[in-house]
């Protein structure tokens, strides 16, 4: 835990056969890879929320803990996720984790309620309200049994049938017990992944003391950990410094126009390309400005080159392209296909790092 409480990058990353010294970029890239693995299609720790599974309601981009992951190993992983959140708070390294309020609220010691449940499972809330207020729809005690065929069970996020009372599969919902039934459904769904979230909270508290966590609202905590969900290109432009290039040069103006016209997904890929993370923190928490630099290669036709990023320094070396269209094509190709941290070479077999002559030739990232 002491190592995790550092304010700079918490661990040092060495990428096999890639010429990168970890001055922050490889660390941030490793965090991005961890976040991607946590919410990958084959992940057993996090699942798309019910609204995402149904294609209905709000927050269809959110993931929730898998309530079936209750073994010791899985809970230790959730504790690790909590520690990762604590590291993000300490280092200002944002995480690409789309989690709902039902996960963030317990971290600031706020009770979850039905509005949080609606945020991830609107169908469940509609069902609860329909049963609870069924008399307002003209349904009477006499007609209830002709329309409602539920038993005292509910379906979990991981598609298990859960009995709400002993032998619940054989206990039918009636006019008399309908309010008890919906209360049990609501209680179960609100506490469905309490064990997993509690493990995450323990992880966060091992890195950041609880008295500091309690100072935040859940919305503030989410923004501090995950950054802003959309890239504010205008704010990024205001915080940019230029080296060897002027902001009014044609290819620089084209760059900002192209970046502004990108989809949110493409903008996120751009941020990851130049900084090793998928989101920007709030402007007030940006520890270094974005640097736009002149391209070092002296060639008459710079259209043949791709832009080069130095993730450790949040900088982009931009060739002086001949048109906005060429710039867009080269930039999109770079951010979608160039995944190596140093972008343009691989360390030869039998070599673990670079020699000085390599650095001069390849311009290795740091």
mmCIF file of N, CA, C and O in Angstrom, residues 77-113:
data_model
loop_
_atom_site.group_PDB
_atom_site.id
_atom_site.type_symbol
_atom_site.label_atom_id
_atom_site.label_comp_id
_atom_site.label_asym_id
_atom_site.label_seq_id
_atom_site.Cartn_x
_atom_site.Cartn_y
_atom_site.Cartn_z
ATOM 1 N N UNK A 77 -9.640 -9.429 -6.757
ATOM 2 C CA UNK A 77 -9.514 -8.608 -7.959
ATOM 3 C C UNK A 77 -10.317 -7.318 -7.824
ATOM 4 O O UNK A 77 -9.871 -6.246 -8.255
ATOM 5 N N UNK A 78 -11.516 -7.413 -7.243
ATOM 6 C CA UNK A 78 -12.307 -6.194 -7.028
ATOM 7 C C UNK A 78 -11.589 -5.254 -6.063
ATOM 8 O O UNK A 78 -11.639 -4.030 -6.234
ATOM 9 N N UNK A 79 -10.929 -5.823 -5.056
ATOM 10 C CA UNK A 79 -10.126 -4.996 -4.154
ATOM 11 C C UNK A 79 -9.014 -4.304 -4.929
ATOM 12 O O UNK A 79 -8.724 -3.119 -4.706
ATOM 13 N N UNK A 80 -8.415 -5.021 -5.876
ATOM 14 C CA UNK A 80 -7.385 -4.427 -6.722
ATOM 15 C C UNK A 80 -7.949 -3.273 -7.546
ATOM 16 O O UNK A 80 -7.301 -2.234 -7.702
ATOM 17 N N UNK A 81 -9.167 -3.447 -8.083
ATOM 18 C CA UNK A 81 -9.795 -2.366 -8.846
ATOM 19 C C UNK A 81 -9.951 -1.131 -7.953
ATOM 20 O O UNK A 81 -9.725 0.007 -8.384
ATOM 21 N N UNK A 82 -10.337 -1.356 -6.691
ATOM 22 C CA UNK A 82 -10.427 -0.240 -5.757
ATOM 23 C C UNK A 82 -9.085 0.438 -5.549
ATOM 24 O O UNK A 82 -8.998 1.674 -5.498
ATOM 25 N N UNK A 83 -8.034 -0.362 -5.431
ATOM 26 C CA UNK A 83 -6.691 0.221 -5.286
ATOM 27 C C UNK A 83 -6.324 1.016 -6.532
ATOM 28 O O UNK A 83 -5.685 2.072 -6.434
ATOM 29 N N UNK A 84 -6.714 0.510 -7.697
ATOM 30 C CA UNK A 84 -6.445 1.226 -8.947
ATOM 31 C C UNK A 84 -7.163 2.575 -8.948
ATOM 32 O O UNK A 84 -6.608 3.583 -9.412
ATOM 33 N N UNK A 85 -8.380 2.611 -8.425
ATOM 34 C CA UNK A 85 -9.107 3.880 -8.305
ATOM 35 C C UNK A 85 -8.364 4.821 -7.360
ATOM 36 O O UNK A 85 -8.232 6.029 -7.625
ATOM 37 N N UNK A 86 -7.849 4.276 -6.257
ATOM 38 C CA UNK A 86 -7.050 5.092 -5.342
ATOM 39 C C UNK A 86 -5.795 5.623 -6.007
ATOM 40 O O UNK A 86 -5.415 6.789 -5.807
ATOM 41 N N UNK A 87 -5.142 4.793 -6.811
ATOM 42 C CA UNK A 87 -3.955 5.231 -7.553
ATOM 43 C C UNK A 87 -4.318 6.365 -8.511
ATOM 44 O O UNK A 87 -3.573 7.342 -8.652
ATOM 45 N N UNK A 88 -5.468 6.248 -9.167
ATOM 46 C CA UNK A 88 -5.908 7.310 -10.076
ATOM 47 C C UNK A 88 -6.078 8.634 -9.338
ATOM 48 O O UNK A 88 -5.719 9.693 -9.850
ATOM 49 N N UNK A 89 -6.617 8.569 -8.128
ATOM 50 C CA UNK A 89 -6.776 9.785 -7.334
ATOM 51 C C UNK A 89 -5.426 10.363 -6.930
ATOM 52 O O UNK A 89 -5.231 11.582 -6.920
ATOM 53 N N UNK A 90 -4.479 9.493 -6.600
ATOM 54 C CA UNK A 90 -3.156 9.945 -6.156
ATOM 55 C C UNK A 90 -2.326 10.515 -7.304
ATOM 56 O O UNK A 90 -1.600 11.506 -7.122
ATOM 57 N N UNK A 91 -2.401 9.876 -8.465
ATOM 58 C CA UNK A 91 -1.503 10.227 -9.563
ATOM 59 C C UNK A 91 -2.152 11.088 -10.624
ATOM 60 O O UNK A 91 -1.467 11.538 -11.551
ATOM 61 N N UNK A 92 -3.460 11.292 -10.533
ATOM 62 C CA UNK A 92 -4.197 12.041 -11.551
ATOM 63 C C UNK A 92 -4.128 11.344 -12.905
ATOM 64 O O UNK A 92 -4.166 11.975 -13.954
ATOM 65 N N UNK A 93 -4.016 10.020 -12.872
ATOM 66 C CA UNK A 93 -4.036 9.215 -14.097
ATOM 67 C C UNK A 93 -5.448 8.663 -14.264
ATOM 68 O O UNK A 93 -5.871 7.784 -13.512
ATOM 69 N N UNK A 94 -6.193 9.205 -15.204
ATOM 70 C CA UNK A 94 -7.602 8.856 -15.327
ATOM 71 C C UNK A 94 -7.785 7.413 -15.797
ATOM 72 O O UNK A 94 -6.951 6.859 -16.504
ATOM 73 N N UNK A 95 -8.909 6.820 -15.385
ATOM 74 C CA UNK A 95 -9.254 5.451 -15.744
ATOM 75 C C UNK A 95 -10.424 5.450 -16.717
ATOM 76 O O UNK A 95 -11.393 6.187 -16.520
ATOM 77 N N UNK A 96 -10.350 4.602 -17.710
ATOM 78 C CA UNK A 96 -11.450 4.454 -18.663
ATOM 79 C C UNK A 96 -12.370 3.354 -18.143
ATOM 80 O O UNK A 96 -12.444 2.253 -18.691
ATOM 81 N N UNK A 97 -13.069 3.655 -17.051
ATOM 82 C CA UNK A 97 -14.012 2.721 -16.433
ATOM 83 C C UNK A 97 -15.390 3.375 -16.393
ATOM 84 O O UNK A 97 -15.580 4.396 -15.724
ATOM 85 N N UNK A 98 -16.330 2.801 -17.116
ATOM 86 C CA UNK A 98 -17.680 3.337 -17.172
ATOM 87 C C UNK A 98 -18.530 2.638 -16.101
ATOM 88 O O UNK A 98 -19.120 1.594 -16.342
ATOM 89 N N UNK A 99 -18.553 3.222 -14.916
ATOM 90 C CA UNK A 99 -19.267 2.632 -13.786
ATOM 91 C C UNK A 99 -20.428 3.533 -13.385
ATOM 92 O O UNK A 99 -20.328 4.759 -13.464
ATOM 93 N N UNK A 100 -21.529 2.965 -12.911
ATOM 94 C CA UNK A 100 -22.705 3.772 -12.562
ATOM 95 C C UNK A 100 -22.627 4.302 -11.132
ATOM 96 O O UNK A 100 -21.731 3.955 -10.348
ATOM 97 N N UNK A 101 -23.610 5.124 -10.781
ATOM 98 C CA UNK A 101 -23.659 5.719 -9.444
ATOM 99 C C UNK A 101 -23.761 4.660 -8.352
ATOM 100 O O UNK A 101 -23.329 4.891 -7.221
ATOM 101 N N UNK A 102 -24.315 3.493 -8.667
ATOM 102 C CA UNK A 102 -24.425 2.433 -7.664
ATOM 103 C C UNK A 102 -23.063 1.936 -7.209
ATOM 104 O O UNK A 102 -22.945 1.324 -6.144
ATOM 105 N N UNK A 103 -22.027 2.187 -7.990
ATOM 106 C CA UNK A 103 -20.666 1.836 -7.590
ATOM 107 C C UNK A 103 -19.967 3.015 -6.924
ATOM 108 O O UNK A 103 -19.266 2.851 -5.920
ATOM 109 N N UNK A 104 -20.175 4.221 -7.456
ATOM 110 C CA UNK A 104 -19.470 5.388 -6.916
ATOM 111 C C UNK A 104 -20.012 5.831 -5.562
ATOM 112 O O UNK A 104 -19.238 6.263 -4.693
ATOM 113 N N UNK A 105 -21.306 5.752 -5.359
ATOM 114 C CA UNK A 105 -21.887 6.258 -4.102
ATOM 115 C C UNK A 105 -21.314 5.597 -2.859
ATOM 116 O O UNK A 105 -20.967 6.291 -1.884
ATOM 117 N N UNK A 106 -21.206 4.274 -2.811
ATOM 118 C CA UNK A 106 -20.631 3.655 -1.601
ATOM 119 C C UNK A 106 -19.206 4.103 -1.298
ATOM 120 O O UNK A 106 -18.777 4.062 -0.149
ATOM 121 N N UNK A 107 -18.476 4.543 -2.311
ATOM 122 C CA UNK A 107 -17.096 4.983 -2.090
ATOM 123 C C UNK A 107 -17.023 6.313 -1.357
ATOM 124 O O UNK A 107 -15.977 6.663 -0.803
ATOM 125 N N UNK A 108 -18.129 7.067 -1.380
ATOM 126 C CA UNK A 108 -18.181 8.322 -0.616
ATOM 127 C C UNK A 108 -19.220 8.207 0.504
ATOM 128 O O UNK A 108 -19.670 9.210 1.041
ATOM 129 N N UNK A 109 -19.595 6.940 0.800
ATOM 130 C CA UNK A 109 -20.428 6.617 1.952
ATOM 131 C C UNK A 109 -21.826 7.225 1.852
ATOM 132 O O UNK A 109 -22.375 7.752 2.814
ATOM 133 N N UNK A 110 -22.401 7.136 0.661
ATOM 134 C CA UNK A 110 -23.766 7.594 0.406
ATOM 135 C C UNK A 110 -24.611 6.375 0.051
ATOM 136 O O UNK A 110 -24.195 5.512 -0.720
ATOM 137 N N UNK A 111 -25.811 6.296 0.606
ATOM 138 C CA UNK A 111 -26.694 5.163 0.377
ATOM 139 C C UNK A 111 -27.263 5.215 -1.036
ATOM 140 O O UNK A 111 -27.649 6.271 -1.529
ATOM 141 N N UNK A 112 -27.331 4.056 -1.685
ATOM 142 C CA UNK A 112 -27.949 3.988 -3.011
ATOM 143 C C UNK A 112 -29.463 3.906 -2.860
ATOM 144 O O UNK A 112 -29.981 3.487 -1.817
ATOM 145 N N UNK A 113 -30.197 4.347 -3.900
ATOM 146 C CA UNK A 113 -31.656 4.325 -3.850
ATOM 147 C C UNK A 113 -32.201 3.915 -5.218
ATOM 148 O O UNK A 113 -31.447 3.564 -6.137
#
